[in-house]
Short mmCIF file of N, CA and C in Angstrom, two decimals:
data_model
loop_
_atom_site.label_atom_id
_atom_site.label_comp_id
_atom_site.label_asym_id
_atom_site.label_seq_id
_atom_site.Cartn_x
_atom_site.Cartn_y
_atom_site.Cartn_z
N UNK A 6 18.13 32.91 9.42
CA UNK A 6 17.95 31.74 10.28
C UNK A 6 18.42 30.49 9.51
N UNK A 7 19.24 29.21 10.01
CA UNK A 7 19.90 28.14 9.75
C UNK A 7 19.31 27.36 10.23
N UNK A 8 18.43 26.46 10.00
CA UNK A 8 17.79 25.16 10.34
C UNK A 8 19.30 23.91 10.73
N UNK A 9 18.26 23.04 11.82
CA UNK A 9 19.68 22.48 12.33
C UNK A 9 18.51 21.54 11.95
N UNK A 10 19.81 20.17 11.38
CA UNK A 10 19.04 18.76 10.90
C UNK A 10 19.38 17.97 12.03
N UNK A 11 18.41 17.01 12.42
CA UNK A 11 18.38 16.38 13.14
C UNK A 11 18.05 14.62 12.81
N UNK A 12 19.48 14.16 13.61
CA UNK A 12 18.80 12.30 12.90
C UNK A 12 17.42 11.85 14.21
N UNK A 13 16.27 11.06 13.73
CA UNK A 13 15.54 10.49 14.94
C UNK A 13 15.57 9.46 14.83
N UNK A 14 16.74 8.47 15.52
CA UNK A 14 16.79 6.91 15.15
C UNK A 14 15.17 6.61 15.34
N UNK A 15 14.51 6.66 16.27
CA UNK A 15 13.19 6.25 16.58
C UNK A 15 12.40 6.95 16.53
N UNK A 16 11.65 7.65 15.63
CA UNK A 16 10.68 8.84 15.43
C UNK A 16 8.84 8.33 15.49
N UNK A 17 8.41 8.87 16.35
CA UNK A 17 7.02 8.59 16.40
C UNK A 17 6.54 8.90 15.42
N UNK A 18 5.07 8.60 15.54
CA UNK A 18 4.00 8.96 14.28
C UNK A 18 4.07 10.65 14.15
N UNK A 19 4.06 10.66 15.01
CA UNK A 19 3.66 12.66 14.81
C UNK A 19 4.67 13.72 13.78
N UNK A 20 5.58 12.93 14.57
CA UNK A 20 6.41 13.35 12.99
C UNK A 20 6.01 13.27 11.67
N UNK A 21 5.69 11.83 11.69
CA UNK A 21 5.69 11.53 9.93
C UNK A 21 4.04 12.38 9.76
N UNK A 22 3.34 12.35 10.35
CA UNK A 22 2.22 13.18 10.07
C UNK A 22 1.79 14.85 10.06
N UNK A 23 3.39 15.20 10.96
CA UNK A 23 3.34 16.55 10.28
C UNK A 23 4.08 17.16 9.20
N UNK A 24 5.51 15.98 8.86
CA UNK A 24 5.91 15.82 7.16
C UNK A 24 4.80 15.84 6.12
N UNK A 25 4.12 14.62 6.48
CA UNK A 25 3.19 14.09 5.37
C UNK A 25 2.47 15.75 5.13
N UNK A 26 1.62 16.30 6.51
CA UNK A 26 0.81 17.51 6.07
C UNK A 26 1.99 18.62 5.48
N UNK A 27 3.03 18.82 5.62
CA UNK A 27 3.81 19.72 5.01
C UNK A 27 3.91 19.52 3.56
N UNK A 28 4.04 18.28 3.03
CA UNK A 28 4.35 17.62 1.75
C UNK A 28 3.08 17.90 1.16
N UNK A 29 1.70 17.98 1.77
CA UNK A 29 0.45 17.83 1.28
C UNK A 29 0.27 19.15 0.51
N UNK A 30 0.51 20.29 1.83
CA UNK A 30 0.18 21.40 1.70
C UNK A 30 0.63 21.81 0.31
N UNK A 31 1.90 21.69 0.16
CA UNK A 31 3.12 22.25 -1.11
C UNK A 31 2.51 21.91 -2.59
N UNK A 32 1.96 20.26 -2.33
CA UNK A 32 1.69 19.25 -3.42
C UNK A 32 0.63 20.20 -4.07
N UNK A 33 -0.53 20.27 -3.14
CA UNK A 33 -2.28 20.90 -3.41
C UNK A 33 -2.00 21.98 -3.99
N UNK A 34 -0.77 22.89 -3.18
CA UNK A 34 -0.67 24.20 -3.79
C UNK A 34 -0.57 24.33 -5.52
N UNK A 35 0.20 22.84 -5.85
CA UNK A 35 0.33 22.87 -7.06
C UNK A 35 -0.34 22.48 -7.94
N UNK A 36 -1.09 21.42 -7.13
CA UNK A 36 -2.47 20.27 -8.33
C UNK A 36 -3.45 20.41 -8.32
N UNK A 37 -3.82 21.30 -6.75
CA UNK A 37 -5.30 21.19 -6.43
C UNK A 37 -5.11 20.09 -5.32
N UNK A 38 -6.69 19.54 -5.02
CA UNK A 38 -7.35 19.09 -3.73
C UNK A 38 -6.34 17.35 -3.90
N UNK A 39 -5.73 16.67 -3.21
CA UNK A 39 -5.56 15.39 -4.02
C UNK A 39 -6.30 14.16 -3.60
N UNK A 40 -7.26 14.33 -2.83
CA UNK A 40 -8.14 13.67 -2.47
C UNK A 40 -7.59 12.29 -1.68
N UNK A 41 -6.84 12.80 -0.89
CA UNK A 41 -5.86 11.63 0.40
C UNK A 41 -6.89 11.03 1.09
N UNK A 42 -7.12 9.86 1.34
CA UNK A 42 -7.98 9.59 2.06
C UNK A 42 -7.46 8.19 2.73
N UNK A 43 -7.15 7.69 4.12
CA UNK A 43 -6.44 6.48 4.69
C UNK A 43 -7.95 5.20 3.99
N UNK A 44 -7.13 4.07 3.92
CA UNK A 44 -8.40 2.94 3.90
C UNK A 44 -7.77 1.58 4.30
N UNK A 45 -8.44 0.95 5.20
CA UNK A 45 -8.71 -0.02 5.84
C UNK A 45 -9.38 -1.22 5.93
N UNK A 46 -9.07 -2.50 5.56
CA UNK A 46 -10.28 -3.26 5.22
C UNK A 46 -9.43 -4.74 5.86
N UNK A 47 -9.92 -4.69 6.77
CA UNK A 47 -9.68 -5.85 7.78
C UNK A 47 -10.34 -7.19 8.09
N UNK A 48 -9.36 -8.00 8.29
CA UNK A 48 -9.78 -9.93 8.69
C UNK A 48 -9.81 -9.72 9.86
N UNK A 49 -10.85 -10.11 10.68
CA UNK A 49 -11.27 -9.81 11.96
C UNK A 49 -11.66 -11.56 12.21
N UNK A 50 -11.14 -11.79 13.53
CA UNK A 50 -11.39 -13.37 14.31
C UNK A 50 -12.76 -13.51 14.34
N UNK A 51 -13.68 -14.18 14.11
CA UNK A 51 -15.07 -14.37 13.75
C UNK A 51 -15.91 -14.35 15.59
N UNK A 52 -14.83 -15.01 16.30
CA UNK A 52 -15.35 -15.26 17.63
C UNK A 52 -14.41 -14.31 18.47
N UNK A 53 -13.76 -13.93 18.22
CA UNK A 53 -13.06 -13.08 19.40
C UNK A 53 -12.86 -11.99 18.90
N UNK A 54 -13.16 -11.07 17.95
CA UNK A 54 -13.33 -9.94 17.07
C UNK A 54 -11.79 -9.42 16.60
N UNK A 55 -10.96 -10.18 17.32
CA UNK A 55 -9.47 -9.57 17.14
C UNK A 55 -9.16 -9.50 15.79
N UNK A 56 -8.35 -8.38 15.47
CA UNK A 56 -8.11 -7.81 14.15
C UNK A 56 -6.73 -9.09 14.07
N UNK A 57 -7.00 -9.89 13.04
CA UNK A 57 -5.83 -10.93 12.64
C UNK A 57 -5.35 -10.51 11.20
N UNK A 58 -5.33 -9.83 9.95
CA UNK A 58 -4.94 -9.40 8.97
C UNK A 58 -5.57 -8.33 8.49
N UNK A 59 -5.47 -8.13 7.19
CA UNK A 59 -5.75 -6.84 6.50
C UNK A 59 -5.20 -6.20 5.43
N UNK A 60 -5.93 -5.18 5.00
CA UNK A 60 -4.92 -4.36 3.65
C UNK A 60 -5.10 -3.07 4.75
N UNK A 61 -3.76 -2.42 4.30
CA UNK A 61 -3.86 -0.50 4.54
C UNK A 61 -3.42 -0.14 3.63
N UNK A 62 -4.08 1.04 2.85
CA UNK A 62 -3.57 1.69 1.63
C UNK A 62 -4.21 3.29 2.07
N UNK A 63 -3.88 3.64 0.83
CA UNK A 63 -4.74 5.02 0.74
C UNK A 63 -4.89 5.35 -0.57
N UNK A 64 -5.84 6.51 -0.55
CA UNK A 64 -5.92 6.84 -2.34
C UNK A 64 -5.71 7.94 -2.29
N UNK A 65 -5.24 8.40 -3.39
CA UNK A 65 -4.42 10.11 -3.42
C UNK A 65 -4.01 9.94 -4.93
N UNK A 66 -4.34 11.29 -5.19
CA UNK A 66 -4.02 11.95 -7.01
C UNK A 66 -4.31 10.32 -7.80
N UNK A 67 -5.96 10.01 -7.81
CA UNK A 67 -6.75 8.68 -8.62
C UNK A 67 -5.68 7.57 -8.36
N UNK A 68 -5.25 7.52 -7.47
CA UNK A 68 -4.39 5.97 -7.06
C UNK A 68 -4.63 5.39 -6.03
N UNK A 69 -4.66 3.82 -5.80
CA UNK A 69 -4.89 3.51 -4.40
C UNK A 69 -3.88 2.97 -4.55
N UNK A 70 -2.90 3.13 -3.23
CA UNK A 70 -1.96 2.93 -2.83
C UNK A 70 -1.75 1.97 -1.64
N UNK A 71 -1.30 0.38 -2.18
CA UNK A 71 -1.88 -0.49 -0.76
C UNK A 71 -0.50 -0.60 0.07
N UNK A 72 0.14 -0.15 1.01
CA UNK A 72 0.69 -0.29 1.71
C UNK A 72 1.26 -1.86 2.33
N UNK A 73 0.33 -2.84 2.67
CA UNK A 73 0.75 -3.63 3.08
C UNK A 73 -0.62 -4.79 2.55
N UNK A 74 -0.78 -6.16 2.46
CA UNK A 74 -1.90 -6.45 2.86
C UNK A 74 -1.61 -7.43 3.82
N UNK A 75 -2.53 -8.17 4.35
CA UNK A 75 -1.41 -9.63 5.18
C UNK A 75 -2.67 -10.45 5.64
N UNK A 76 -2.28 -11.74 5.45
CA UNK A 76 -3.35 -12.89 5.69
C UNK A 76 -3.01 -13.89 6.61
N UNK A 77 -3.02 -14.24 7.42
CA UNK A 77 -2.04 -15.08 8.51
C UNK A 77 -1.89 -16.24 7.72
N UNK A 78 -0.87 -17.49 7.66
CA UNK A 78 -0.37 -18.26 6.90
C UNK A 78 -1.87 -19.37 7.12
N UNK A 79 -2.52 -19.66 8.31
CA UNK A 79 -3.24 -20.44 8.23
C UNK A 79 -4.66 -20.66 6.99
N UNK A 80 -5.01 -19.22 7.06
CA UNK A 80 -6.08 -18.79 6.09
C UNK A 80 -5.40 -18.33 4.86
N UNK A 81 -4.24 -18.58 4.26
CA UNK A 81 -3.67 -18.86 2.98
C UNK A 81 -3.93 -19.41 2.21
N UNK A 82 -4.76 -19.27 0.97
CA UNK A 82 -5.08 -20.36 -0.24
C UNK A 82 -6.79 -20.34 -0.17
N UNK A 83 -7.70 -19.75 0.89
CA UNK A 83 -8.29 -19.33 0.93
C UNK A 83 -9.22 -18.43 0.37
N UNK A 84 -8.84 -17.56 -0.51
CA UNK A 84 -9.82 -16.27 -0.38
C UNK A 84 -9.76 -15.08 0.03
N UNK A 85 -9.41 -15.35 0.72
CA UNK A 85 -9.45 -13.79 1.70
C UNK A 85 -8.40 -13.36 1.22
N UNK A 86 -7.50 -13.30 0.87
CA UNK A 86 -6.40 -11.73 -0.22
C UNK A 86 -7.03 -11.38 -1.08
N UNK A 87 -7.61 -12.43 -1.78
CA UNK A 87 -8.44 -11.84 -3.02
C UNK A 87 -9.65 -11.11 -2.59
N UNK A 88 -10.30 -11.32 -1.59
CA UNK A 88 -11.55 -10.59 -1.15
C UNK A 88 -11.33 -9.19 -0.37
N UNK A 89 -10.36 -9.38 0.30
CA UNK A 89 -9.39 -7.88 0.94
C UNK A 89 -8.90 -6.73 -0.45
N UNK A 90 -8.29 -7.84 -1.36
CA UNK A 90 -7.90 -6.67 -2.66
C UNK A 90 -9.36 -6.25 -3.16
N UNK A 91 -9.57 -7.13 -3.43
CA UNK A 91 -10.96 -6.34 -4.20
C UNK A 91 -12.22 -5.38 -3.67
N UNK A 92 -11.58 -5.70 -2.58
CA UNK A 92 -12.70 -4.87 -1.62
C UNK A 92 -12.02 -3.62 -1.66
N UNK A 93 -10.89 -3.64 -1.56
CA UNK A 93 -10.52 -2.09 -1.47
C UNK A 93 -10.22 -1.43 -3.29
N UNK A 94 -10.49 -2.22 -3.86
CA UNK A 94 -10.09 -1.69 -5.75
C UNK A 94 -11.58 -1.34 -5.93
N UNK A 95 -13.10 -1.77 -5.18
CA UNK A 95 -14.35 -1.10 -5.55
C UNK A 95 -14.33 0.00 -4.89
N UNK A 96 -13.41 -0.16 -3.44
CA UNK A 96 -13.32 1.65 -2.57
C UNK A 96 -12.75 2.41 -3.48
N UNK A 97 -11.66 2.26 -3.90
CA UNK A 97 -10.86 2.68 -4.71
C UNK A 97 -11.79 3.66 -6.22
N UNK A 98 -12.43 2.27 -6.84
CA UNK A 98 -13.18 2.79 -8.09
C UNK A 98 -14.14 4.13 -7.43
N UNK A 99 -14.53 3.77 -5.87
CA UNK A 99 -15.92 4.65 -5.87
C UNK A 99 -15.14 6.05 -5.49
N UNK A 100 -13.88 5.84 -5.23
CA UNK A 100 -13.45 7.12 -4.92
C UNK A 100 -13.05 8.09 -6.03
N UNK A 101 -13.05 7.29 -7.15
CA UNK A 101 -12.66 7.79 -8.62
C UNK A 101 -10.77 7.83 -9.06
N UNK A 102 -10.73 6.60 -7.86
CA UNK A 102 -8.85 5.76 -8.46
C UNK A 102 -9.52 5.48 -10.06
N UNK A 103 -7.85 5.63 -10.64
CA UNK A 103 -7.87 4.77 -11.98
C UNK A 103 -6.75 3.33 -12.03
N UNK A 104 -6.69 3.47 -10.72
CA UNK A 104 -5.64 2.13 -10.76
C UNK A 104 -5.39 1.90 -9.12
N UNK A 105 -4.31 0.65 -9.17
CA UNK A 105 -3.88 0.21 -7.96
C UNK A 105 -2.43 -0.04 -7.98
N UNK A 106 -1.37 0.65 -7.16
CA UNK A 106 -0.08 0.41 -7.25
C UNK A 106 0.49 -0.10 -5.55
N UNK A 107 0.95 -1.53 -5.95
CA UNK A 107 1.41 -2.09 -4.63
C UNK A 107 2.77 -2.72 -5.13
N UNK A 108 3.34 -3.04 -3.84
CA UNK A 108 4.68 -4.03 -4.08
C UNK A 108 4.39 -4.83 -3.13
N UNK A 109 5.45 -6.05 -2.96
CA UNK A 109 5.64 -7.11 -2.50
C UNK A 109 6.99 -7.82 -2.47
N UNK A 110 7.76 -8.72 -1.60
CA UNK A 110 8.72 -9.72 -1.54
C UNK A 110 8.69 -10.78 -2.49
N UNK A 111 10.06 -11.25 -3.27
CA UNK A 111 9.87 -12.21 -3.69
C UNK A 111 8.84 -13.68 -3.11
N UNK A 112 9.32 -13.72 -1.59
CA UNK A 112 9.07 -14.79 -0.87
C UNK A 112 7.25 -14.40 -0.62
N UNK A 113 7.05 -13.42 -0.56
CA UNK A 113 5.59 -13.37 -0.01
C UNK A 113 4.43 -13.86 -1.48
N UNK A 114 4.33 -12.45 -2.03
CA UNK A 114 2.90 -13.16 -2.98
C UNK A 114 2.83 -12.15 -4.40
N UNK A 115 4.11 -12.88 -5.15
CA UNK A 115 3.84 -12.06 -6.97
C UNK A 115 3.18 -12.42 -7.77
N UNK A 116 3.06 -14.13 -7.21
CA UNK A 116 1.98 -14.96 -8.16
C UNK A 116 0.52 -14.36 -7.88
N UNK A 117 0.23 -14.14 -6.71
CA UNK A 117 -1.20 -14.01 -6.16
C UNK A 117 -1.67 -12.68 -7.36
N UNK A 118 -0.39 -11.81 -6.98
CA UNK A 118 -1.14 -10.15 -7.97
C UNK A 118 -1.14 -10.81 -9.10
N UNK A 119 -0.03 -11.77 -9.73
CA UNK A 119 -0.10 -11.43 -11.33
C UNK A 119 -1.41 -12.13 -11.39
N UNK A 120 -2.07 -12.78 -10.63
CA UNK A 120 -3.47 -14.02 -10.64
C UNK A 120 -4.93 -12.76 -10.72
N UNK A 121 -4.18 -12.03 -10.36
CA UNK A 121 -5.75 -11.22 -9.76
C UNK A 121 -5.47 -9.60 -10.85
N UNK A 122 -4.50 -10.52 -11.88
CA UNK A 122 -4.76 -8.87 -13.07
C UNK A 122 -3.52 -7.98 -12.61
N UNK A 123 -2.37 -8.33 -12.14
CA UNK A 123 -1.60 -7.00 -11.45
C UNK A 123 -0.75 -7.54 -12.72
N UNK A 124 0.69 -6.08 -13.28
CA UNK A 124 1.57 -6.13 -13.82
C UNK A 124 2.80 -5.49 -13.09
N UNK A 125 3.84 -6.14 -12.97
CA UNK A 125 4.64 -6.06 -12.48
C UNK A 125 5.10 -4.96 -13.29
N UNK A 126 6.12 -3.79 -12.94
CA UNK A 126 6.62 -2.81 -13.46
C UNK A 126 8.36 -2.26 -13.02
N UNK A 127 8.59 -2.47 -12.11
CA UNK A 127 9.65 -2.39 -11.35
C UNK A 127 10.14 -3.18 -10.17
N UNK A 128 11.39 -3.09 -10.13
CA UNK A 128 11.61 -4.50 -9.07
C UNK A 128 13.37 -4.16 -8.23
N UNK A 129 13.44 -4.11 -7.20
CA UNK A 129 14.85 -3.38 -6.63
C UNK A 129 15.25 -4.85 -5.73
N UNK A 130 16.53 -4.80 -6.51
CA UNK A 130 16.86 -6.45 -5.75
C UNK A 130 17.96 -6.39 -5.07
N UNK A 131 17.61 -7.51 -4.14
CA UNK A 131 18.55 -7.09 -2.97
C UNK A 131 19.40 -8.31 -2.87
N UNK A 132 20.81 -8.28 -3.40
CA UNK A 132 21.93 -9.79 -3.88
C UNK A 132 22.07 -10.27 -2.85
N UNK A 133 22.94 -8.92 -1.85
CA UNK A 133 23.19 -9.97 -0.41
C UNK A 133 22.07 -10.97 0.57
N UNK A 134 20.93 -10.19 0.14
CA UNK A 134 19.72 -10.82 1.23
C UNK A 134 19.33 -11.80 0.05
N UNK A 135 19.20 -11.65 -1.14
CA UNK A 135 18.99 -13.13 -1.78
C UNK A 135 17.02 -12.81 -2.26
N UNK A 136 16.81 -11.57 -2.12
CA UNK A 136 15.28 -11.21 -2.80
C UNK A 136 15.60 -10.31 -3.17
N UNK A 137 14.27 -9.87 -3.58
CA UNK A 137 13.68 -8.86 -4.57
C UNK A 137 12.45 -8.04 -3.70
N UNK A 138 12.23 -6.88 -3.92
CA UNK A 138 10.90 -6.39 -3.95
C UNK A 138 10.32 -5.90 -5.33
N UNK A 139 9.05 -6.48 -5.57
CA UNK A 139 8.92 -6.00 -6.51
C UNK A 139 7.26 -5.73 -6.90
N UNK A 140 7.33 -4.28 -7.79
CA UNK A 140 6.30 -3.59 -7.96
C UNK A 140 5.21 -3.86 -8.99
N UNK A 141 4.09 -3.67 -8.67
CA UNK A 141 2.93 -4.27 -9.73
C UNK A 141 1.87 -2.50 -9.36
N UNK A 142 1.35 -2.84 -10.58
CA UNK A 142 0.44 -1.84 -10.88
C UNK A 142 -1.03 -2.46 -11.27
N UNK A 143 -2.25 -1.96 -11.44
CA UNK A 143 -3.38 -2.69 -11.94
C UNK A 143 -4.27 -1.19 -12.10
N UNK A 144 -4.61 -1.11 -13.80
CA UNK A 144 -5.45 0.35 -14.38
C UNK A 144 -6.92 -0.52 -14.18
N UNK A 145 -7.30 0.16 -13.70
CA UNK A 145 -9.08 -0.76 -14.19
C UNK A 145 -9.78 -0.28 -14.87
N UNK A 146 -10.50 -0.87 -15.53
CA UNK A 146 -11.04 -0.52 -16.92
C UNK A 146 -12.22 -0.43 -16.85
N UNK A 147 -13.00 0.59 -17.76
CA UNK A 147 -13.89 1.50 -17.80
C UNK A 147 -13.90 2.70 -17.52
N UNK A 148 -14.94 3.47 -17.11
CA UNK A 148 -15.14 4.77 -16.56
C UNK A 148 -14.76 5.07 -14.88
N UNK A 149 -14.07 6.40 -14.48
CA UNK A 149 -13.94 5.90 -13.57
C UNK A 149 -14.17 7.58 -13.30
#
C-alpha cells in the first residue's frame, strides 16, 4: 500500500489533533508517560465576563510551553502579563516543569521576558519583513 499526500490549504482542528495523538503515541512509546497537559489562564472583562486576553501553553516532558500570551494594548504596563506568566510558571512548578520556553516578535514584548527572568536563546529573523522572532527560556530554581 502507497499513501497518497495530501496539501490542506485550510485544515481544521481535527487534524492537527489526530497528528498531535499520532506523534504522542510514538514519543511515549519511547520516554514513557509525557505528561501533556493543555493550560489556560485568562483576562476576563470584570463586568461582562468576556474573555479579553490570556496565556495558552501546555506542559509536556517538565516544560511549559506558552504558546501565545496577549494583553489588550489598553491594560499594557499594568500587571497583568506578569500576573498571567506567573500564574502559569506556579501551574507549571506544581506540575513538576523545570522551566518555561516561549517566543515572541521583536515589536511585541522581549523586554517584558528579559524583566521577569527569561533568557533569550535563539532568534530567526526575518530581513524582508524587518523583525525577528525570538526565543527565551526560564529554568526555575529549586526542587521541582
Amino acid at each position: 500500500m502507497t499513501p497518497a499526500i495530501t496539501v490542506r490549504e485550510s485544515p481544521d482542528a481535527q487534524i492537527r489533533s489526530i497528528l498531535l495523538n499520532l506523534m504522542m503515541a510514538y514519543n511515549e512509546s519511547k520516554t514513557g508517560p509525557s505528561g501533556f497537559a493543555l493550560l489556560a489562564v485568562t483576562l476576563d472583562d470584570a463586568e461582562s465576563g468576556q474573555l479579553i486576553g490570556g496565556l495558552w501553553g501546555r506542559t509536556v516532558y517538565d516544560w511549559l510551553f506558552v504558546e501565545f500570551l496577549f494583553v489588550p494594548e489598553h491594560l499594557r504596563g499594568c500587571g497583568f502579563g506578569s500576573t498571567l506568566l506567573r500564574t502559569a510558571e506556579e501551574i507549571a512548578i506544581a506540575r513538576g516543569c523545570i522551566g518555561v520556553c516561549l517566543d515572541t516578535f521583536d515589536f511585541n514584548a522581549p523586554g517584558f521576558y528579559r524583566r521577569l527572568g527569561y533568557e533569550e536563546f535563539a532568534a530567526l529573523h526575518s530581513p524582508r519583513r524587518g523583525f525577528s522572532r525570538r526565543f527565551f527560556r526560564k529554568l526555575f530554581s529549586g526542587p521541582t
